[in-house]
Short mmCIF file of C-alpha atoms in Angstrom, two decimals:
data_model
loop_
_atom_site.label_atom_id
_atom_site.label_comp_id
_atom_site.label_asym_id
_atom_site.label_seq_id
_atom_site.Cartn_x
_atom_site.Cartn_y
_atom_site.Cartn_z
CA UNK A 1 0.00 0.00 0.00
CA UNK A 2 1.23 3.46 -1.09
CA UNK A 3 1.28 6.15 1.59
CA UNK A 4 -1.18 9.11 0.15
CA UNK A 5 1.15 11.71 -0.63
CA UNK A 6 -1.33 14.43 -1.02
CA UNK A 7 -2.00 14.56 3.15
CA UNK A 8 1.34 14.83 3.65
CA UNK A 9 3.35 18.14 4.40
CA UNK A 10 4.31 20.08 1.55
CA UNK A 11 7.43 22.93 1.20
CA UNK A 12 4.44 24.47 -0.73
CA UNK A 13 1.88 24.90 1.85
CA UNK A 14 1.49 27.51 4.60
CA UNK A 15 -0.73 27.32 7.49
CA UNK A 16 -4.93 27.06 7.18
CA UNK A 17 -6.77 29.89 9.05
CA UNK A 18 -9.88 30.76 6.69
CA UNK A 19 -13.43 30.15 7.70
CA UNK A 20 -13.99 25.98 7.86
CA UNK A 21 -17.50 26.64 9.05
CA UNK A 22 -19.18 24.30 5.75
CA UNK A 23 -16.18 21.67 6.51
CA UNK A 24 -16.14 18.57 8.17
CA UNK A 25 -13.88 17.20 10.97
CA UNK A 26 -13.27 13.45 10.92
CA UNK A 27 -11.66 11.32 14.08
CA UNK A 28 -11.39 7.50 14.18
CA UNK A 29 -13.56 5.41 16.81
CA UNK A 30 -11.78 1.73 16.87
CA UNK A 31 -15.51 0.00 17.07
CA UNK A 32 -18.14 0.36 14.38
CA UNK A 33 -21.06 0.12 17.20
CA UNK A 34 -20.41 3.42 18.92
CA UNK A 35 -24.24 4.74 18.73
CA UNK A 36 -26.78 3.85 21.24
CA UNK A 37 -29.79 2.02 20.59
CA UNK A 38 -31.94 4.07 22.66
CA UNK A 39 -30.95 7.69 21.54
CA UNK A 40 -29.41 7.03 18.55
CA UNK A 41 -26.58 9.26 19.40
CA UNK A 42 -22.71 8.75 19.83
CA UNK A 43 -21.69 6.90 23.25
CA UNK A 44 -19.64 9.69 25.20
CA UNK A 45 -16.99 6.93 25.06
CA UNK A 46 -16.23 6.83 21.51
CA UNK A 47 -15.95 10.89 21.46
CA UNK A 48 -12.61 10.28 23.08
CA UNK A 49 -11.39 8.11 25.79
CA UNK A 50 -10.23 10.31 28.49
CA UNK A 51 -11.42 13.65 29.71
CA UNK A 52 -7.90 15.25 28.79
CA UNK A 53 -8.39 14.09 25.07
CA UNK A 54 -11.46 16.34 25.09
CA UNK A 55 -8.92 19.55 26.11
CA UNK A 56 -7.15 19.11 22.45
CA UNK A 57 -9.44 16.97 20.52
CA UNK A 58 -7.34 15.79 17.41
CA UNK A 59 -9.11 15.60 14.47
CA UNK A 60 -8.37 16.07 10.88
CA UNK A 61 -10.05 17.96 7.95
CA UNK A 62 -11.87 16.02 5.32
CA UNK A 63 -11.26 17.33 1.85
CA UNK A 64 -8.08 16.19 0.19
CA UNK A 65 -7.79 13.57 3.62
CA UNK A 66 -10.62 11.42 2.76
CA UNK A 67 -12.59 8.51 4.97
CA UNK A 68 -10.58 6.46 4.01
CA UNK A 69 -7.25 7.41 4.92
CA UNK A 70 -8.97 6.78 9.00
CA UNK A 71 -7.60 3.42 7.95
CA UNK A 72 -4.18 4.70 8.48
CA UNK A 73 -2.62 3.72 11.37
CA UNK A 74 0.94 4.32 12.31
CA UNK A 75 3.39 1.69 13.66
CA UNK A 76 5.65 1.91 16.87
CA UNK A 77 8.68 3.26 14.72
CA UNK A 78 5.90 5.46 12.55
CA UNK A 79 4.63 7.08 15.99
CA UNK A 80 8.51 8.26 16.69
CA UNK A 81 8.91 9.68 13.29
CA UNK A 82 5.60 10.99 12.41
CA UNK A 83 3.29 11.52 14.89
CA UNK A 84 5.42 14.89 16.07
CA UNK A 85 3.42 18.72 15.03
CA UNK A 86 5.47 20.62 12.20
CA UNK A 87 5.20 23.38 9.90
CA UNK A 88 3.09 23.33 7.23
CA UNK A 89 5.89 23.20 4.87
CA UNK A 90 8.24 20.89 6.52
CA UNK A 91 10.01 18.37 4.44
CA UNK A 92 9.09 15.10 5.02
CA UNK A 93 9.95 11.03 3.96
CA UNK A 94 6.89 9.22 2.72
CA UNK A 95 6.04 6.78 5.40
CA UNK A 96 6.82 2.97 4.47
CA UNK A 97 4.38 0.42 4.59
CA UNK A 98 4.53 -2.07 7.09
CA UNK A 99 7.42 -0.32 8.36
CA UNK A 100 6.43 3.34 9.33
CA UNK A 101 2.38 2.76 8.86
CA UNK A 102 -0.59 0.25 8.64
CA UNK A 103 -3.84 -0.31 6.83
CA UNK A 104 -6.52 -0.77 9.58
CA UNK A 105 -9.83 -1.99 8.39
CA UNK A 106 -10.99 -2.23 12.00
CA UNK A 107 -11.09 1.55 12.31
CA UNK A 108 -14.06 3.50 11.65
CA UNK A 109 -15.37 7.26 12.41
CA UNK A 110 -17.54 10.02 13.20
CA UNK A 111 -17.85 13.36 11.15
CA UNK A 112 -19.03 17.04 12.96
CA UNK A 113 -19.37 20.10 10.69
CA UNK A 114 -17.37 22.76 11.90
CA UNK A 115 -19.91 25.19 12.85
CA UNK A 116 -22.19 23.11 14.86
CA UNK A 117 -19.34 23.21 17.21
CA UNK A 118 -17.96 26.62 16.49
CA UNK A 119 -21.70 28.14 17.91
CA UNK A 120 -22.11 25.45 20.53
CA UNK A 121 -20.64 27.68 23.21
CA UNK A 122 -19.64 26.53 26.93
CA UNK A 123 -21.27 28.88 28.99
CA UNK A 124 -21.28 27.96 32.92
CA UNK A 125 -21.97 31.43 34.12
CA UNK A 126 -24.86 30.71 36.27
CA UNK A 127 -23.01 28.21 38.11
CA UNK A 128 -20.32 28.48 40.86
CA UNK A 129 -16.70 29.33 39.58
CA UNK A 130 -18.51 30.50 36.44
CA UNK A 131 -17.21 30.75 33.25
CA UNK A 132 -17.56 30.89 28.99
CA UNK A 133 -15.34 29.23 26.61
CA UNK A 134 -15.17 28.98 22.92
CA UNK A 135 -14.08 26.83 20.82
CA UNK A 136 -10.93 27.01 18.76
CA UNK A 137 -10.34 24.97 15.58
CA UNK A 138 -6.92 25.30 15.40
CA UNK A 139 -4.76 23.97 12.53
CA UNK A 140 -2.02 21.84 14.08
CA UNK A 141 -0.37 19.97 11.05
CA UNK A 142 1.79 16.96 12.07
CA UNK A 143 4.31 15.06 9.86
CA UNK A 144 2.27 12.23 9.16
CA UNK A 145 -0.55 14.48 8.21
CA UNK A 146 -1.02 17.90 7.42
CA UNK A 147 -4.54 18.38 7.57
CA UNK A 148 -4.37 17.17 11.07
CA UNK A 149 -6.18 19.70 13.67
CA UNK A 150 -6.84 20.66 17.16
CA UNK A 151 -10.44 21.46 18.46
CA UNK A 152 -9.61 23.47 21.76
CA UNK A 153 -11.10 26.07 24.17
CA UNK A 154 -10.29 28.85 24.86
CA UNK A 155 -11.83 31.15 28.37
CA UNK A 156 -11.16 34.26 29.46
CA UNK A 157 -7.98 33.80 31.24
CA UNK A 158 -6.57 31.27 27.86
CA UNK A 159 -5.88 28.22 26.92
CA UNK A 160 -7.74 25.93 30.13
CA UNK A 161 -4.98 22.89 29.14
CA UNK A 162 -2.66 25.40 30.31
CA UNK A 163 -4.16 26.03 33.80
CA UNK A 164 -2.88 24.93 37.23
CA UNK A 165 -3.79 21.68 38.05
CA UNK A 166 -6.48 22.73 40.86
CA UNK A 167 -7.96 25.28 38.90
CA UNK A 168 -7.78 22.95 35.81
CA UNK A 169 -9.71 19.93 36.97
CA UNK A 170 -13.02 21.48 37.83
CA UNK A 171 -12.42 23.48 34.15
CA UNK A 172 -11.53 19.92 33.25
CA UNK A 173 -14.69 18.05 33.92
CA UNK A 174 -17.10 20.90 32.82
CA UNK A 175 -15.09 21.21 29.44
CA UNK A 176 -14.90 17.58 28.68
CA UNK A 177 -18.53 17.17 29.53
CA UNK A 178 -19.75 19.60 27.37
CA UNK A 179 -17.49 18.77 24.36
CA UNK A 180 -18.62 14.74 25.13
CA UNK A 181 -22.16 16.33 24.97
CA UNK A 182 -21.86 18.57 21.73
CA UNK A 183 -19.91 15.83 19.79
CA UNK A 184 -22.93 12.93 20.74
CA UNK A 185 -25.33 15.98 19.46
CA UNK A 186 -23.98 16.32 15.97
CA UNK A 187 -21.40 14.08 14.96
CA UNK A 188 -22.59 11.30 12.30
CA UNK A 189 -21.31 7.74 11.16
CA UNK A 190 -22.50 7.94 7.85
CA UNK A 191 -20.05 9.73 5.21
CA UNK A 192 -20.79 13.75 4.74
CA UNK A 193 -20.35 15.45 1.25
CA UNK A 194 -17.54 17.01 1.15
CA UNK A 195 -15.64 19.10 -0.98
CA UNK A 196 -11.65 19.96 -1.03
CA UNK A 197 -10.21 23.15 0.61
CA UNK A 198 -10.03 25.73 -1.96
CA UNK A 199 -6.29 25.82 -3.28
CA UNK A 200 -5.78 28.99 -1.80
CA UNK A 201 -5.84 28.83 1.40
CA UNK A 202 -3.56 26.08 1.67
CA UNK A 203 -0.75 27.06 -0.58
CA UNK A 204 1.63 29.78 -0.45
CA UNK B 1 -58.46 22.37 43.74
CA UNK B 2 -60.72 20.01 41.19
CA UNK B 3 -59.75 16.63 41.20
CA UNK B 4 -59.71 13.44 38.77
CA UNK B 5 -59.18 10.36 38.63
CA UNK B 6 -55.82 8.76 36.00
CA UNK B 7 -57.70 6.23 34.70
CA UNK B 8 -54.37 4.05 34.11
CA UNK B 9 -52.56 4.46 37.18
CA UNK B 10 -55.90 5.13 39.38
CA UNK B 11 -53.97 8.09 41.03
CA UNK B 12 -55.80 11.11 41.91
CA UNK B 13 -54.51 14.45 39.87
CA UNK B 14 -55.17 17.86 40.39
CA UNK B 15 -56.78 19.85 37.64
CA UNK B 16 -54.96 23.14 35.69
CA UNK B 17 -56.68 25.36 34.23
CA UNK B 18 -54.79 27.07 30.92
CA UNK B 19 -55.76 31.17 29.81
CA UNK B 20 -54.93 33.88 27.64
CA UNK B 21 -55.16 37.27 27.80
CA UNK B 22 -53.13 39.04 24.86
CA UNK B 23 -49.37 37.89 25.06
CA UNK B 24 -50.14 36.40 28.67
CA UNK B 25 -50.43 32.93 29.58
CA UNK B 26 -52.12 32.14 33.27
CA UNK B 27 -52.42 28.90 34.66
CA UNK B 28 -54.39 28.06 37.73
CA UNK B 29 -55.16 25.00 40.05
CA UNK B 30 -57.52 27.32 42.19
CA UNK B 31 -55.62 28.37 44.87
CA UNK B 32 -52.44 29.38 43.22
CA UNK B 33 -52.52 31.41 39.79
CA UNK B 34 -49.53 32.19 37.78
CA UNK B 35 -48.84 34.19 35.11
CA UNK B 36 -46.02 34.47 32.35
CA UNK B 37 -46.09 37.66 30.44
CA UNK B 38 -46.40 41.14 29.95
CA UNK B 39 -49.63 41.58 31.87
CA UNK B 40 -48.20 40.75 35.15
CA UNK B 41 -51.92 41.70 36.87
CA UNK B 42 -54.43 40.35 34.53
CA UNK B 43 -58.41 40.52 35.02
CA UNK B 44 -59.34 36.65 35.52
CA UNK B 45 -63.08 37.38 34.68
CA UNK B 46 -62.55 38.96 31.33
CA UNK B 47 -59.68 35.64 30.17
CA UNK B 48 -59.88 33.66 26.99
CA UNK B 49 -60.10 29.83 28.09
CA UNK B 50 -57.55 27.28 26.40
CA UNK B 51 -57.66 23.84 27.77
CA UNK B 52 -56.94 21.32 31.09
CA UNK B 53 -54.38 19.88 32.07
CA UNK B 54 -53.92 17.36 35.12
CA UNK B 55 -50.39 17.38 37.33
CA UNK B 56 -49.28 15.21 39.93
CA UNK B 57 -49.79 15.72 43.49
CA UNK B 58 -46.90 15.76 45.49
CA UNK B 59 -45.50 12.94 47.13
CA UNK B 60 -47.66 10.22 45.21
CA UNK B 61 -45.20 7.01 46.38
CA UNK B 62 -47.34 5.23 43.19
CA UNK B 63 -46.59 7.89 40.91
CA UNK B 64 -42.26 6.33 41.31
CA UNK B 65 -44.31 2.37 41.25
CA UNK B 66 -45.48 3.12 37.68
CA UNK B 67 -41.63 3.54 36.50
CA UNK B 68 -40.65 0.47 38.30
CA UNK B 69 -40.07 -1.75 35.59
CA UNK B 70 -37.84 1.49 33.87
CA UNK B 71 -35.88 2.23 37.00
CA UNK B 72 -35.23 -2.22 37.70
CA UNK B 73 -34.36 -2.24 33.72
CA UNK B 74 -31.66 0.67 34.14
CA UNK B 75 -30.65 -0.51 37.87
CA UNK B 76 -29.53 -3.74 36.15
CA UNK B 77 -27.43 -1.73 32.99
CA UNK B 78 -25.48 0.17 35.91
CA UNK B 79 -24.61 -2.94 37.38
CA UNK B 80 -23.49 -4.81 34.17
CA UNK B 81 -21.32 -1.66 32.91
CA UNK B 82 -20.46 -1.39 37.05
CA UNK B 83 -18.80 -4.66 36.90
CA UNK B 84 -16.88 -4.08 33.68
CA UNK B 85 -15.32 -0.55 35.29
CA UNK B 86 -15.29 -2.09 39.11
CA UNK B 87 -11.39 -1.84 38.70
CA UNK B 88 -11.37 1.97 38.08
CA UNK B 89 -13.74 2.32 41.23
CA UNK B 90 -11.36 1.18 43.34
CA UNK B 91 -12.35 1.78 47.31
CA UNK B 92 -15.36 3.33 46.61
CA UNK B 93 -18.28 1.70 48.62
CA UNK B 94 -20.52 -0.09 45.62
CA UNK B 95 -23.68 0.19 47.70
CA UNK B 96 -22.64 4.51 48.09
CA UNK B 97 -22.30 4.40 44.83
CA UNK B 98 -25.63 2.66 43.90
CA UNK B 99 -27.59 4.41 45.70
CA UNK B 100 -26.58 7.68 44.43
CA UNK B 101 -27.27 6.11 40.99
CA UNK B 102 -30.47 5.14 42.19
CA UNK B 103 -30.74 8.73 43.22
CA UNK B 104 -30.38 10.62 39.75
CA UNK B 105 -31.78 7.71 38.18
CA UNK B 106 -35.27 8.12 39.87
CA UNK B 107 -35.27 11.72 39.59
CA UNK B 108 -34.96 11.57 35.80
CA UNK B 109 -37.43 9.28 35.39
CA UNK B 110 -40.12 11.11 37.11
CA UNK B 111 -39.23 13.55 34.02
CA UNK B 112 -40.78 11.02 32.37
CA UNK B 113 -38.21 11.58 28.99
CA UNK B 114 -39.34 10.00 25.54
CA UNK B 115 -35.46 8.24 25.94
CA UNK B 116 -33.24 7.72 28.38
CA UNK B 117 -29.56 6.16 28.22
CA UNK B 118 -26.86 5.86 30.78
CA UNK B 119 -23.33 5.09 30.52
CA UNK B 120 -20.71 4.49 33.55
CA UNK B 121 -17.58 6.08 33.02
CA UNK B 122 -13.57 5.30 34.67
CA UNK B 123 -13.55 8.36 36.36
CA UNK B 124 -17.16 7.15 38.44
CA UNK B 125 -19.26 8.98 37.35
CA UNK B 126 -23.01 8.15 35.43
CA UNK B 127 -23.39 9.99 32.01
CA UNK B 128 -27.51 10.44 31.29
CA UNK B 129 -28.59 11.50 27.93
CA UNK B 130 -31.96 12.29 27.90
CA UNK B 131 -34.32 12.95 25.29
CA UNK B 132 -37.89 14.93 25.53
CA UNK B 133 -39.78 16.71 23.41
CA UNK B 134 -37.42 19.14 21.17
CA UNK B 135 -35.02 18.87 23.92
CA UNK B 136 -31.48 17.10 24.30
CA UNK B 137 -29.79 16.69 27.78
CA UNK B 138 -26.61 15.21 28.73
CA UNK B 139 -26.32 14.63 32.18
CA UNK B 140 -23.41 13.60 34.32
CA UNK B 141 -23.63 12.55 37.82
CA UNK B 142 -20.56 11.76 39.87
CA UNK B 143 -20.84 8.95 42.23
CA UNK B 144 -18.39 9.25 44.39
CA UNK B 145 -17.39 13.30 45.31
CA UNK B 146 -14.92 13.18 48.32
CA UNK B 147 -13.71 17.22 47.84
CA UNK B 148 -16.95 19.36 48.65
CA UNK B 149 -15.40 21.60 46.50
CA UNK B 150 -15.82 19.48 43.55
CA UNK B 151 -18.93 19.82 41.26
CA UNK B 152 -21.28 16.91 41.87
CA UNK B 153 -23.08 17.07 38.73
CA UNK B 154 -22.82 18.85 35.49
CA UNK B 155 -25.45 19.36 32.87
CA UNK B 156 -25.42 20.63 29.10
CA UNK B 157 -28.91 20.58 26.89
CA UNK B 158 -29.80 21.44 23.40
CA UNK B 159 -33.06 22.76 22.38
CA UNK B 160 -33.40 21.34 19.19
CA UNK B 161 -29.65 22.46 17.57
CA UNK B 162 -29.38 25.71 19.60
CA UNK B 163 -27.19 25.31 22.76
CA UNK B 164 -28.65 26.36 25.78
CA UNK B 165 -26.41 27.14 28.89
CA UNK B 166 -24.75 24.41 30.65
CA UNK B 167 -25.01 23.83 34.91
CA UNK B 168 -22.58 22.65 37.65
CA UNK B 169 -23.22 21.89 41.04
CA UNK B 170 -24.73 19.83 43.92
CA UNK B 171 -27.53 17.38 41.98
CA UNK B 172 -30.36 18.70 43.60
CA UNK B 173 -29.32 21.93 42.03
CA UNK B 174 -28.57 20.43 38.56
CA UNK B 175 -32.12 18.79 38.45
CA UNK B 176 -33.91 21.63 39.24
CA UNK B 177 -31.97 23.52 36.75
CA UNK B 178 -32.91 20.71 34.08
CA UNK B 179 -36.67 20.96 35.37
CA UNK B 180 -36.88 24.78 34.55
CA UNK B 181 -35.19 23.85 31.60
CA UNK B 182 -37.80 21.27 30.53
CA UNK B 183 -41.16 22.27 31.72
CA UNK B 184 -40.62 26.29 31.13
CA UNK B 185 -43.66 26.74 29.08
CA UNK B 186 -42.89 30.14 27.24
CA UNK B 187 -39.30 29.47 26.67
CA UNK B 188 -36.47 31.36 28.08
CA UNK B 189 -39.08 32.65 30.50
CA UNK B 190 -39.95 31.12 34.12
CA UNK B 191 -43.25 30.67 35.66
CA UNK B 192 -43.67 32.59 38.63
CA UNK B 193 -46.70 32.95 41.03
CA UNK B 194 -48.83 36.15 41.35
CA UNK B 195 -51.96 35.21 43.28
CA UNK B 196 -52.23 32.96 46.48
CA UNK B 197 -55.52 31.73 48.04
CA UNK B 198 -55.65 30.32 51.49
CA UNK B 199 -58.97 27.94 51.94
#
């Protein structure tokens, strides 16, 4: 199997920070039951495993990555060479089969468009130690994958990943709640239509 | 207060009585009348008649019988998932731990939602997702709080795709946060009474 070039980093490409609001964001689940039978929605589970995933959610962009490359996993020895951020136009080896990278039929997904979680805001202002938070879809390119990106939050006083521990585990809990909660709310199984980042906003 | 009679559950209910006057919405059982609105003093006499409705009286013990088989089907999930996660629960006393399940469980059911689904989660808590009407709550109850400080509950809801304002706190405060949430009936607006009558 050929490693897809195309998601690769590219001396050519800068970083993304136009308006993904009619794009989807695509994460791998390693079951293919991950609704409930009852509600039809997403287990909280399969949004992410622990409640500090849900601080930096990594996702990637679909367009030029495709459902299909969710099959990619990376080895042992792939993980220590590619699974690092870079720069968008960081010069990088195509990952070896086998070697650096796997095909992984047992992975599947869930999809979220962009601005479903871009206007779900975190507002706990009418509870004790209140506070808002919005949501940052950050592009975070990583060698094995340049359309690789972070969904974070941001609160008044910054980046809540970044607190003190104290202050950062009651931030914790209501963060990674709400993202479990917005996630199970919109995310889908089935494959969206999608369309490819326009050139431009990609390349320098 | 008129009463009736639930014909499937054989439990007595009080009556409401539902009016309009203009942009104003009054309900009244008889001795209490409240009003949501812009007319915060309407004329009774001169309102515009809608329909009954019946309501539980409080502390009906069979009101919680007629959920029994719901609240023994959902007891048994918890203690399926319970045993797969008992090694993340560590020294936590099960039958604490239960019966604080059994607490939120038996609160949400007297919601009565169209769904209701639970998960158990590593870090001991109970995540609800409830579904009524155009509304979508997500519900997480921690089972075992030793730090006071810590919230006990935390609640996020959707009505329909618009995100309404989350809640942390003690779980008597979250559930009465997720009952104004549910049974406001002009939206974004709470009922509050205006007249009191003493027999």
């Amino acid at each position: 199997m050929n490693y897809p070039i195309r998601i690769l980093p590219n001396i050519n490409y800068k970083s993304i920070s136009c308006d993904l609001s009619r794009h989807y964001l695509v994460r791998f689940t390693p079951h293919k039951d991950i609704l409930d039978q009852g509600t039809g929605l997403i287990k909280q589970e399969f949004v992410c495993n622990q409640r500090e995933h849900a601080a930096d959610l990594s996702v990637s962009l679909l367009g030029v990555f495709e459902i299909e490359h969710i099959k990619i996993e990376l080895t042992e020895i792939g993980k220590s060479k590619y699974g690092t951020y870079c720069t968008p136009d960081e010069t990088v080896e195509v990952p070896i089969f086998e070697q650096d990278f796997k095909r992984n039929d047992d992975r599947h997904f869930w999809a979220v468009l962009v601005e479903n979680i871009m206007e779900s805001k975190i507002d706990y202002t009418g509870s004790e130690d209140p506070f808002t938070a919005e949501c940052v879809i950050e592009h975070s390119p990583m060698k094995w994958n340049f359309w690789h990106f972070s969904i974070r939050w941001k609160i008044e006083d910054g980046y809540w990943h970044e607190f003190p521990d104290g202050k950062k585990r009651k931030v914790a809990k209501r963060i990674g709640h709400d993202v479990r909660a917005t996630i199970a709310k919109f995310a889908q199984i089935s494959e969206p239509y999608y369309e490819e980042l326009d050139k431009a906003h990609y390349t320098k | 207060m008129e009463l009736a009679k639930d014909q499937n559950t054989e439990l007595l209910r009080a009556i409401k009585w539902h009016f309009v006057s203009g942009t104003t919405q009054i309900v009244s059982t008889g001795p209490t009348v409240y009003c949501v609105g812009d007319n915060e003093n309407p004329f009774l006499n001169s309102l515009s008649f809608i329909y009954r409705s019946s309501f539980n009286l409080p502390n009906t013990t069979r009101e919680i019988s007629s959920s029994d088989k719901d609240f023994i089907k959902f007891e048994a999930r918890f203690i399926a998932q319970y045993q797969k996660l008992e090694e993340h629960y560590g020294k936590s006393d099960f039958a604490l731990v239960k019966r604080n399940f059994s607490e939120s469980l038996s609160e949400l059911l007297k919601l009565k939602p169209d769904t209701l689904s639970l998960e158990l989660t590593p870090d001991k808590s109970v995540y609800f997702t409830l579904l009524k009407g155009k509304y979508s709550v997500f519900i997480q109850h921690y089972l075992d709080v030793s730090d006071s400080d810590d919230d006990e509950a935390i609640l996020s809801a959707f009505r329909e795709n618009e995100k309404l304002p989350s809640f942390a706190g003690r779980l008597s405060d979250t559930l009465s946060e997720l009952r104004k949430i549910l049974f406001s009936p002009i939206e974004g607006k709470s009922w509050s009474p205006r007249y009191e009558l003493s027999y």
